[in-house]
PDB file of C-alpha atoms in Angstrom:
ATOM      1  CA  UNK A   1     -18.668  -0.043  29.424  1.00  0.00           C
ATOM      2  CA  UNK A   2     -14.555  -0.820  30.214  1.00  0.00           C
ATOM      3  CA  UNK A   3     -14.069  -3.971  29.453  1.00  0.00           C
ATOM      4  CA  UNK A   4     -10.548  -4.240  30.706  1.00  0.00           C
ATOM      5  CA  UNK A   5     -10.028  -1.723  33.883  1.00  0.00           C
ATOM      6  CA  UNK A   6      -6.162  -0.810  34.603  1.00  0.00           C
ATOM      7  CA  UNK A   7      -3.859  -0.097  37.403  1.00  0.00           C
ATOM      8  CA  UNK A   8      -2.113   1.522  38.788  1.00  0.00           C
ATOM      9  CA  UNK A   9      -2.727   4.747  36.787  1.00  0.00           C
ATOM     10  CA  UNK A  10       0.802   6.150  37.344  1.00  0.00           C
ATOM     11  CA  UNK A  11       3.620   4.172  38.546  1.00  0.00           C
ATOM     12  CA  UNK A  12       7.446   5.717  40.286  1.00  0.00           C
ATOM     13  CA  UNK A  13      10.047   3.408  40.492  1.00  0.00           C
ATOM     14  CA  UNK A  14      13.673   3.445  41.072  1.00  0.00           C
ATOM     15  CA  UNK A  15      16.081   2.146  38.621  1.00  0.00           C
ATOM     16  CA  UNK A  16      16.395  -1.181  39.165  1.00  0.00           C
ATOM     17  CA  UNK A  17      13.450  -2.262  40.719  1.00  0.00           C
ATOM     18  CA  UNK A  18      10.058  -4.014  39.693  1.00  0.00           C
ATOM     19  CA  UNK A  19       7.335  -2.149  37.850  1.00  0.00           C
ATOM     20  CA  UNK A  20       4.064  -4.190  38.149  1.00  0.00           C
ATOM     21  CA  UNK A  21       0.880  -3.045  36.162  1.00  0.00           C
ATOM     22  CA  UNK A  22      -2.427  -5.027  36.436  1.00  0.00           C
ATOM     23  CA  UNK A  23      -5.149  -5.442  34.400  1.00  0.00           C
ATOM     24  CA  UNK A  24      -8.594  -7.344  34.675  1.00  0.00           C
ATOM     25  CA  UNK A  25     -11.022  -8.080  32.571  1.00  0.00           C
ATOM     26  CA  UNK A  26     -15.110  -9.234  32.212  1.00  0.00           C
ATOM     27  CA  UNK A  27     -15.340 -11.097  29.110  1.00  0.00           C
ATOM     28  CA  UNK A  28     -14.975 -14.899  29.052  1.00  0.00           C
ATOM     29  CA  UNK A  29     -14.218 -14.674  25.552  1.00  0.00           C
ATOM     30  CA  UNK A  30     -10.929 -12.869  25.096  1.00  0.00           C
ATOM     31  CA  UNK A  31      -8.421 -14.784  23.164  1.00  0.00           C
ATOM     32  CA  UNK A  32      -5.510 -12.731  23.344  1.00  0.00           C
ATOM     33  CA  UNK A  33      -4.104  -9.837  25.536  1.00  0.00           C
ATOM     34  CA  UNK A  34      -1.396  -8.180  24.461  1.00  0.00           C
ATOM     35  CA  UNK A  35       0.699  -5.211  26.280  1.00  0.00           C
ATOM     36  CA  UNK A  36       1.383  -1.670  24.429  1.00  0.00           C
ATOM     37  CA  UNK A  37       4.155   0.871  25.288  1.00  0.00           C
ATOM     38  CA  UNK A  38       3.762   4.488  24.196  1.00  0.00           C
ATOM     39  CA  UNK A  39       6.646   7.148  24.000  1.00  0.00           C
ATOM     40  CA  UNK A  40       5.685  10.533  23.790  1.00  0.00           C
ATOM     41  CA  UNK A  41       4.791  11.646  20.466  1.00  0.00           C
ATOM     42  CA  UNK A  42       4.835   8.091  19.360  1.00  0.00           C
ATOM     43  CA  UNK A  43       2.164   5.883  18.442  1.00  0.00           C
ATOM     44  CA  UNK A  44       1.244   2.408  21.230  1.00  0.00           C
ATOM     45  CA  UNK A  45       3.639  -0.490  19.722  1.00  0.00           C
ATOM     46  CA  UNK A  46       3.479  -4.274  20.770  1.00  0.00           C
ATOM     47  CA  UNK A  47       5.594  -5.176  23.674  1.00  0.00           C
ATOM     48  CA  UNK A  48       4.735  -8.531  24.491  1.00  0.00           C
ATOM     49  CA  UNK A  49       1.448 -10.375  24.464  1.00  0.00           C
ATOM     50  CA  UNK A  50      -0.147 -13.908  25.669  1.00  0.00           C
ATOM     51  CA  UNK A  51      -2.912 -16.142  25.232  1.00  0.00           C
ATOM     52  CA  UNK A  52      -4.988 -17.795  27.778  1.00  0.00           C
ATOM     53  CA  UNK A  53      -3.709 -21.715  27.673  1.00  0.00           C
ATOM     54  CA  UNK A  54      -0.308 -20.109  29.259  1.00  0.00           C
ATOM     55  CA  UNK A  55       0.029 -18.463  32.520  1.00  0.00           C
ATOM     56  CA  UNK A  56       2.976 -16.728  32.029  1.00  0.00           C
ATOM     57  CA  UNK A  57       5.527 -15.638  29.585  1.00  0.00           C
ATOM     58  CA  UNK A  58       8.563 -13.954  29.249  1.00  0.00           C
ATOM     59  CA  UNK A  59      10.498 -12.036  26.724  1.00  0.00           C
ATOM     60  CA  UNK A  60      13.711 -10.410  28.427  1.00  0.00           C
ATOM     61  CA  UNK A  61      13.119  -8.227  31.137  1.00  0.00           C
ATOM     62  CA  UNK A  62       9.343  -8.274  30.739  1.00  0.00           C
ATOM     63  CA  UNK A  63       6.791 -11.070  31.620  1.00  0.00           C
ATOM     64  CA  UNK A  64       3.208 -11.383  31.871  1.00  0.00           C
ATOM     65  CA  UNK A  65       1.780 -13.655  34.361  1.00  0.00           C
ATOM     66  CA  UNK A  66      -1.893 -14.677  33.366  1.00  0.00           C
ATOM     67  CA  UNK A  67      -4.471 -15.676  36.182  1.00  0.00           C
ATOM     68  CA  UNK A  68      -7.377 -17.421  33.810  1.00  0.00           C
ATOM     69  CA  UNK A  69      -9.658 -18.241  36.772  1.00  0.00           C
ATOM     70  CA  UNK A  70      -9.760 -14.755  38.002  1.00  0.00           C
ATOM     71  CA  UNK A  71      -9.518 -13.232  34.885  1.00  0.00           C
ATOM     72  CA  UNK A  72      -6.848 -10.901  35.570  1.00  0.00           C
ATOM     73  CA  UNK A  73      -2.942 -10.346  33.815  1.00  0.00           C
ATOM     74  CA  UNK A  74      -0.335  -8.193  34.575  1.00  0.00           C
ATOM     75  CA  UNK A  75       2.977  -6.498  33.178  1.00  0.00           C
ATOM     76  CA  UNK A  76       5.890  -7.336  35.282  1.00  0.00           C
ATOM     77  CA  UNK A  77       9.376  -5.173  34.134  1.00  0.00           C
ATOM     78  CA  UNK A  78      12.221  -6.545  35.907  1.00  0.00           C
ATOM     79  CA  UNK A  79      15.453  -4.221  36.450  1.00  0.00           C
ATOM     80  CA  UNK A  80      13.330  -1.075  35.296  1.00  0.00           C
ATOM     81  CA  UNK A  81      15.494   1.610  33.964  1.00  0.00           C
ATOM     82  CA  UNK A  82      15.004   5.068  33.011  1.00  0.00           C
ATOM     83  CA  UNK A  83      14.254   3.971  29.230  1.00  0.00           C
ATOM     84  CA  UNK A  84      10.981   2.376  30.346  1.00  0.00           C
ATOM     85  CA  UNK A  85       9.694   5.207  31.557  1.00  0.00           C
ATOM     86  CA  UNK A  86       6.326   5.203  29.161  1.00  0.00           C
ATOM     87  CA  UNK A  87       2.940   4.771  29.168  1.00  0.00           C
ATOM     88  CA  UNK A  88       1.702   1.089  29.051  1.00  0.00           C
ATOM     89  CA  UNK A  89      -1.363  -0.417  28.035  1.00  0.00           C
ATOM     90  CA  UNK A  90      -3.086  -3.748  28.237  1.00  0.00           C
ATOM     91  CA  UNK A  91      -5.641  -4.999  25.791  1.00  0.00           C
ATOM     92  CA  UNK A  92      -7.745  -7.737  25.170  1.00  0.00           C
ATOM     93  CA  UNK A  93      -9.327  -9.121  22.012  1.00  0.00           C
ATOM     94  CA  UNK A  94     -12.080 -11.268  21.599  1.00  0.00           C
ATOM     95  CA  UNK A  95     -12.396 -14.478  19.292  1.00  0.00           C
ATOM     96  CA  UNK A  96     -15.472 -13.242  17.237  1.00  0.00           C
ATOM     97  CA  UNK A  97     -12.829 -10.529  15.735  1.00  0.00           C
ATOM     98  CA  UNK A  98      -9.928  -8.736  15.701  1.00  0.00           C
ATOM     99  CA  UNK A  99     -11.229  -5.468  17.485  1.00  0.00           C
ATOM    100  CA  UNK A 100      -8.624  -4.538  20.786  1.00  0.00           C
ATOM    101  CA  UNK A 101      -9.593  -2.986  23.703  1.00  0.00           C
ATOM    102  CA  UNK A 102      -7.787  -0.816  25.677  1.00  0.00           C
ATOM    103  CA  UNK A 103      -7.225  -0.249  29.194  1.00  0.00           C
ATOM    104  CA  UNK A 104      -6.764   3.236  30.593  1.00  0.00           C
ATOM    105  CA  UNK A 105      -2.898   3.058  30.775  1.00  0.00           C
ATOM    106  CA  UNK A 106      -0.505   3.621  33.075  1.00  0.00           C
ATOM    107  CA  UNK A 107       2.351   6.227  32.828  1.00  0.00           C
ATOM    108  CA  UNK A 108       5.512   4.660  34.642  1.00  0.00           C
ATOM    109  CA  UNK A 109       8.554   6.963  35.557  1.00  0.00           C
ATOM    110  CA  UNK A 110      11.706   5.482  36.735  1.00  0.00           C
ATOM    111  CA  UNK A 111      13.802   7.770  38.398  1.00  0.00           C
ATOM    112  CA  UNK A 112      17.917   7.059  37.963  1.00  0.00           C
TER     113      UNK A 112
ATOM    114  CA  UNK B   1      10.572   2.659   5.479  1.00  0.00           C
ATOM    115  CA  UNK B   2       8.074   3.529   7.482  1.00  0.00           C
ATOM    116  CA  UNK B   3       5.013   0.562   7.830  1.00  0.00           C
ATOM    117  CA  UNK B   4       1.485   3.205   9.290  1.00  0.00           C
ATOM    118  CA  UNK B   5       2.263   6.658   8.107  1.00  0.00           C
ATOM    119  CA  UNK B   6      -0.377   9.314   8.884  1.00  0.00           C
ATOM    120  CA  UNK B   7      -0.292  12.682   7.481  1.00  0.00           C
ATOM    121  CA  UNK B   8       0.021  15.689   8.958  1.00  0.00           C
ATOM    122  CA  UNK B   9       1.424  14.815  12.461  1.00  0.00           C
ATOM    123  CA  UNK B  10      -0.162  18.096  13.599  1.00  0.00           C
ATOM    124  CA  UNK B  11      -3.159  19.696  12.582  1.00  0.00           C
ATOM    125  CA  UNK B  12      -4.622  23.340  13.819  1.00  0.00           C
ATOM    126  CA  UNK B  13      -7.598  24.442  12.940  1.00  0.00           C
ATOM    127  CA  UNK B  14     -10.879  26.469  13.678  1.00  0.00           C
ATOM    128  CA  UNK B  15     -14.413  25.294  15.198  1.00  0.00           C
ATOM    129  CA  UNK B  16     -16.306  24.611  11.905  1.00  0.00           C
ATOM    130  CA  UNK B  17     -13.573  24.164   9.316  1.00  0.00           C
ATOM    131  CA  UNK B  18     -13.402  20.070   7.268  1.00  0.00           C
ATOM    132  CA  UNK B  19     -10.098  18.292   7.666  1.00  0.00           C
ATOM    133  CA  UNK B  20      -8.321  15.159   6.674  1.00  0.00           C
ATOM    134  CA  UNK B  21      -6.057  12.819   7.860  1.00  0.00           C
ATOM    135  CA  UNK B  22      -4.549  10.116   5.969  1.00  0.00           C
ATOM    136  CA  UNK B  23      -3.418   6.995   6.562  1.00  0.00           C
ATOM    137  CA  UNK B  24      -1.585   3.993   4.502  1.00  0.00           C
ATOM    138  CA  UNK B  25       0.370   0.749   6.037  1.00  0.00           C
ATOM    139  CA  UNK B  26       3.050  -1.037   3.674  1.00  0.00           C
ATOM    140  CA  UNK B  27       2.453  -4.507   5.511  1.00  0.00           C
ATOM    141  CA  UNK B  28      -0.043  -5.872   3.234  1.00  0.00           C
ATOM    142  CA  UNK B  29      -2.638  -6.061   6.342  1.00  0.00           C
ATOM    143  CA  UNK B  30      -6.320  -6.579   5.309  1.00  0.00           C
ATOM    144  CA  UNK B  31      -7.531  -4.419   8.605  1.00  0.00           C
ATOM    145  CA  UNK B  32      -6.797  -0.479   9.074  1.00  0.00           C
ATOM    146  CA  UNK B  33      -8.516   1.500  12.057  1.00  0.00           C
ATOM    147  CA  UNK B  34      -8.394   4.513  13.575  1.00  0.00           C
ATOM    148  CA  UNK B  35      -8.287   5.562  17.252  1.00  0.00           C
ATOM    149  CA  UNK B  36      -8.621   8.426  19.350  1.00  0.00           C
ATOM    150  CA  UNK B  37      -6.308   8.899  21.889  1.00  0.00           C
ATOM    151  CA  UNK B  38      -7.961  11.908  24.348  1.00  0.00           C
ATOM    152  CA  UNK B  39      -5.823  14.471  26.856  1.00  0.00           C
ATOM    153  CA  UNK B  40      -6.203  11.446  29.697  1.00  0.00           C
ATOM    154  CA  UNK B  41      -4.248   8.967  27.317  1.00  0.00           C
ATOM    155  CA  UNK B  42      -7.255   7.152  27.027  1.00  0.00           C
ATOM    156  CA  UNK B  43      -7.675   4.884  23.408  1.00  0.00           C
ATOM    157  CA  UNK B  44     -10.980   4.885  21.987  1.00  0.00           C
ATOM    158  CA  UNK B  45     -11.769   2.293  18.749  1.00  0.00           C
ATOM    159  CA  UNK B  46     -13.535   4.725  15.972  1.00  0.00           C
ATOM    160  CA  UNK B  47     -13.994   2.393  12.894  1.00  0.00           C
ATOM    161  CA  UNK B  48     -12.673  -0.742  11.362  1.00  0.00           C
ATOM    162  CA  UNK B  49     -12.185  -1.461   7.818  1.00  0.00           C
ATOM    163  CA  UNK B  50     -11.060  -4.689   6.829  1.00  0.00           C
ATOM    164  CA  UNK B  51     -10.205  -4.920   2.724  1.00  0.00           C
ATOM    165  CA  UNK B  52     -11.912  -2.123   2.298  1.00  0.00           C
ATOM    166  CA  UNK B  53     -15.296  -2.726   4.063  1.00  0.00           C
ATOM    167  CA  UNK B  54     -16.375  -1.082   7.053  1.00  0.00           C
ATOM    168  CA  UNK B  55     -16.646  -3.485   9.850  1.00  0.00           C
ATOM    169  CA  UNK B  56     -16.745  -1.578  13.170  1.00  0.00           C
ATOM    170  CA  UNK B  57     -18.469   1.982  13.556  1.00  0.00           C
ATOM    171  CA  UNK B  58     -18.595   3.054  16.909  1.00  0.00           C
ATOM    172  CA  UNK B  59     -20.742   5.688  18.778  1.00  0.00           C
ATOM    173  CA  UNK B  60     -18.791   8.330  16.678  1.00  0.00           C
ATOM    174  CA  UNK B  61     -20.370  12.072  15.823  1.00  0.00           C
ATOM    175  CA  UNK B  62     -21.509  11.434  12.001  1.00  0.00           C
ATOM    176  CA  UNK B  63     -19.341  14.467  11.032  1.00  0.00           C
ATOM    177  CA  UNK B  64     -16.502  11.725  11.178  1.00  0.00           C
ATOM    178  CA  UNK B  65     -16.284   9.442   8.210  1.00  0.00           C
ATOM    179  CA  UNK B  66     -14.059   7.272   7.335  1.00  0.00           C
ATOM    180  CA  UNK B  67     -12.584   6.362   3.459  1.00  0.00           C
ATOM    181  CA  UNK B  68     -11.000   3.620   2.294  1.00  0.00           C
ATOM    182  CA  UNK B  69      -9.610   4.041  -1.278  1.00  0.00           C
ATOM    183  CA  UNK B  70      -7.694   0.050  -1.100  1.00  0.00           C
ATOM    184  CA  UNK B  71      -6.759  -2.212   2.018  1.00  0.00           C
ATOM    185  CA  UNK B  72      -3.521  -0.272   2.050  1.00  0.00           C
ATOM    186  CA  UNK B  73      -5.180   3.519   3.137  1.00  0.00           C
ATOM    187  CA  UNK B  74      -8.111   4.376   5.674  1.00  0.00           C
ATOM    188  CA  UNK B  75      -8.551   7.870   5.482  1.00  0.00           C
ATOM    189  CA  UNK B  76     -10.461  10.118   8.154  1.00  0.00           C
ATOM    190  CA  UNK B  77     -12.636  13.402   6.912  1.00  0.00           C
ATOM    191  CA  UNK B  78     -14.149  15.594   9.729  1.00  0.00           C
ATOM    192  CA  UNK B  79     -16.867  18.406   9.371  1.00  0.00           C
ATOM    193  CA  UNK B  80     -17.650  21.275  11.166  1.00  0.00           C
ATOM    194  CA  UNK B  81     -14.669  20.452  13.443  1.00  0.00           C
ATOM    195  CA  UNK B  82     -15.907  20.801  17.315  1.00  0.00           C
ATOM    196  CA  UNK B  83     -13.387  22.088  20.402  1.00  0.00           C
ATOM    197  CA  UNK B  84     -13.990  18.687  21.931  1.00  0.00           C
ATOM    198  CA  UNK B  85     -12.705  17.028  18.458  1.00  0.00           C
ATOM    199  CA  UNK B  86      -8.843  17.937  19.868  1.00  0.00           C
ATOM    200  CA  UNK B  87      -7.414  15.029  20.608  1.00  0.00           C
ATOM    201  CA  UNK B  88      -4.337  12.642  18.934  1.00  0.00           C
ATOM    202  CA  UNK B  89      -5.640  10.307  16.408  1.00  0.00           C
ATOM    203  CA  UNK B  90      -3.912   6.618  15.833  1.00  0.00           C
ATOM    204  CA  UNK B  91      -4.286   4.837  12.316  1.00  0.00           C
ATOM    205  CA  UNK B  92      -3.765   1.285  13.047  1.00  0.00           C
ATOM    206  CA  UNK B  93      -3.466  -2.080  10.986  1.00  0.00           C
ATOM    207  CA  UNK B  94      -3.260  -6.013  11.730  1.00  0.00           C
ATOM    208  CA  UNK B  95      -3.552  -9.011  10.149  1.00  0.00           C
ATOM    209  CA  UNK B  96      -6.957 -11.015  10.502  1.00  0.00           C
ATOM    210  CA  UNK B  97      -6.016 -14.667  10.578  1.00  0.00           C
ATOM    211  CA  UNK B  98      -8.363 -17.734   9.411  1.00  0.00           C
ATOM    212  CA  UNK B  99     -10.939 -18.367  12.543  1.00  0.00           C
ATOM    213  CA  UNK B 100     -10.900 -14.429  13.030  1.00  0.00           C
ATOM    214  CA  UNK B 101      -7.705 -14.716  15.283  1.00  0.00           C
ATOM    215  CA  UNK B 102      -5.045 -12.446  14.647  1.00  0.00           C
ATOM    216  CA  UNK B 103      -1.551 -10.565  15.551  1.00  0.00           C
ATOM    217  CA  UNK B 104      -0.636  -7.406  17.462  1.00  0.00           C
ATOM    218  CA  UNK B 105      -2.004  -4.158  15.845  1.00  0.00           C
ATOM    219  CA  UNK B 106       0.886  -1.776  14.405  1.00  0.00           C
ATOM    220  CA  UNK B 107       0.166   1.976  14.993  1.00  0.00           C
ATOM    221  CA  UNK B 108       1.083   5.114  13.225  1.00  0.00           C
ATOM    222  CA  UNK B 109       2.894   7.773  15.027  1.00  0.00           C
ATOM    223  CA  UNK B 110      -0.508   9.802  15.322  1.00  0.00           C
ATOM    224  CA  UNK B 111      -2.182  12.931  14.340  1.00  0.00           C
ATOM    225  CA  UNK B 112      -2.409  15.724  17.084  1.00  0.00           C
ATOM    226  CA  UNK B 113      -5.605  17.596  16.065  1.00  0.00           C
ATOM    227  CA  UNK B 114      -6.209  21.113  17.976  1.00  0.00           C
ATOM    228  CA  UNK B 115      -9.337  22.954  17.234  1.00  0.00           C
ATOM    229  CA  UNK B 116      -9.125  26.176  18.421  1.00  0.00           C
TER     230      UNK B 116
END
């Protein structure tokens, strides 16, 4: 059962534009969703991550805009640049522990 | 200094063979787990050990099981190693606050398993 479904799967953008990855989820009782970035050959690490009495927040460049109500987030990147070009994941973890899940990803590539 | 180191980064190895991987975090978290990351990118939760006792097994193949020496090192032992067992595996750690919430999880850099 996925939990928290993810898209797009791949994402092309051009340096300097906006690189928007959704994610929604099913259960009422996620508490926290944070988003991952992977490198190759690199283990997922914490990019930025919100909880569900905000509806958006931003660190830098990135912001995640939270829709409680319809039970979706996404991962907005503002002036993407080649360095982003990753795989991203959103997650979601529940109050009765601290057990993530994952959605599927989504490898971005931003072309110079 | 490096805070979720697995050893070995890469592992080859034959259909039936036992392997290791080991894990250990420097961050004084009380939760370690491991993940498997298949060939579509996808992460899959394995187990969860938090200060030593296991809290999450899922669906896994019994041939996988998990040690946990302290709170500081989850290893993962694998028999009779299976083609479909190739995959990268993430050791992971976090924090487990009062009220069960919690911060981010902080990966290792993975282990890329390849039975052949």
């Amino acid at each position: 059962q996925q939990q928290v479904k993810q898209s797009p799967q791949s994402l092309i953008v051009q340096k300097g534009g906006i690189s928007i990855i959704n994610c929604a989820y099913e259960n009422t009782a996620f508490d926290y969703f944070p988003w991952y970035q992977q490198f190759p050959g690199k283990g997922p690490a914490l990019l930025i991550a919100i909880r569900p009495d905000v509806s958006e927040k931003k660190e830098g460049r990135f912001t995640i805009s939270f829709n409680k109500s319809a039970k979706q987030f996404s991962l907005h990147i503002m002036d993407s640049q080649p360095g982003d070009s990753a795989t991203y994941f959103c997650a979601a973890r529940g109050t009765s522990g601290s057990r993530l899940t994952f959605g599927e990803g989504t490898q971005l590539t931003v072309n110079p | 200094d490096t805070a979720v180191s697995q050893t070995p980064k890469y592992l080859v190895t034959q259909m039936g063979n036992d392997k290791s991987i080991k894990c250990e975090q420097n961050l004084g978290h009380d939760t370690m787990y491991w993940y498997k990351q298949d060939s579509k990118k996808f992460l899959k939760i394995m187990f969860s050990y938090n200060n030593k006792e296991l809290i999450i097994n899922e669906t896994v193949p019994n041939r996988f099981s998990p040690k946990s020496p302290d709170k500081a090192h989850l290893n993962l032992h694998i028999n009779s190693l299976e083609l479909g067992d190739s995959a990268v595996y993430f050791c992971a750690s976090s924090q487990r606050l009062v009220g069960g919430a919690g911060d981010g999880y902080t990966f290792g850099s993975g282990t890329r398993l390849t039975v052949v």
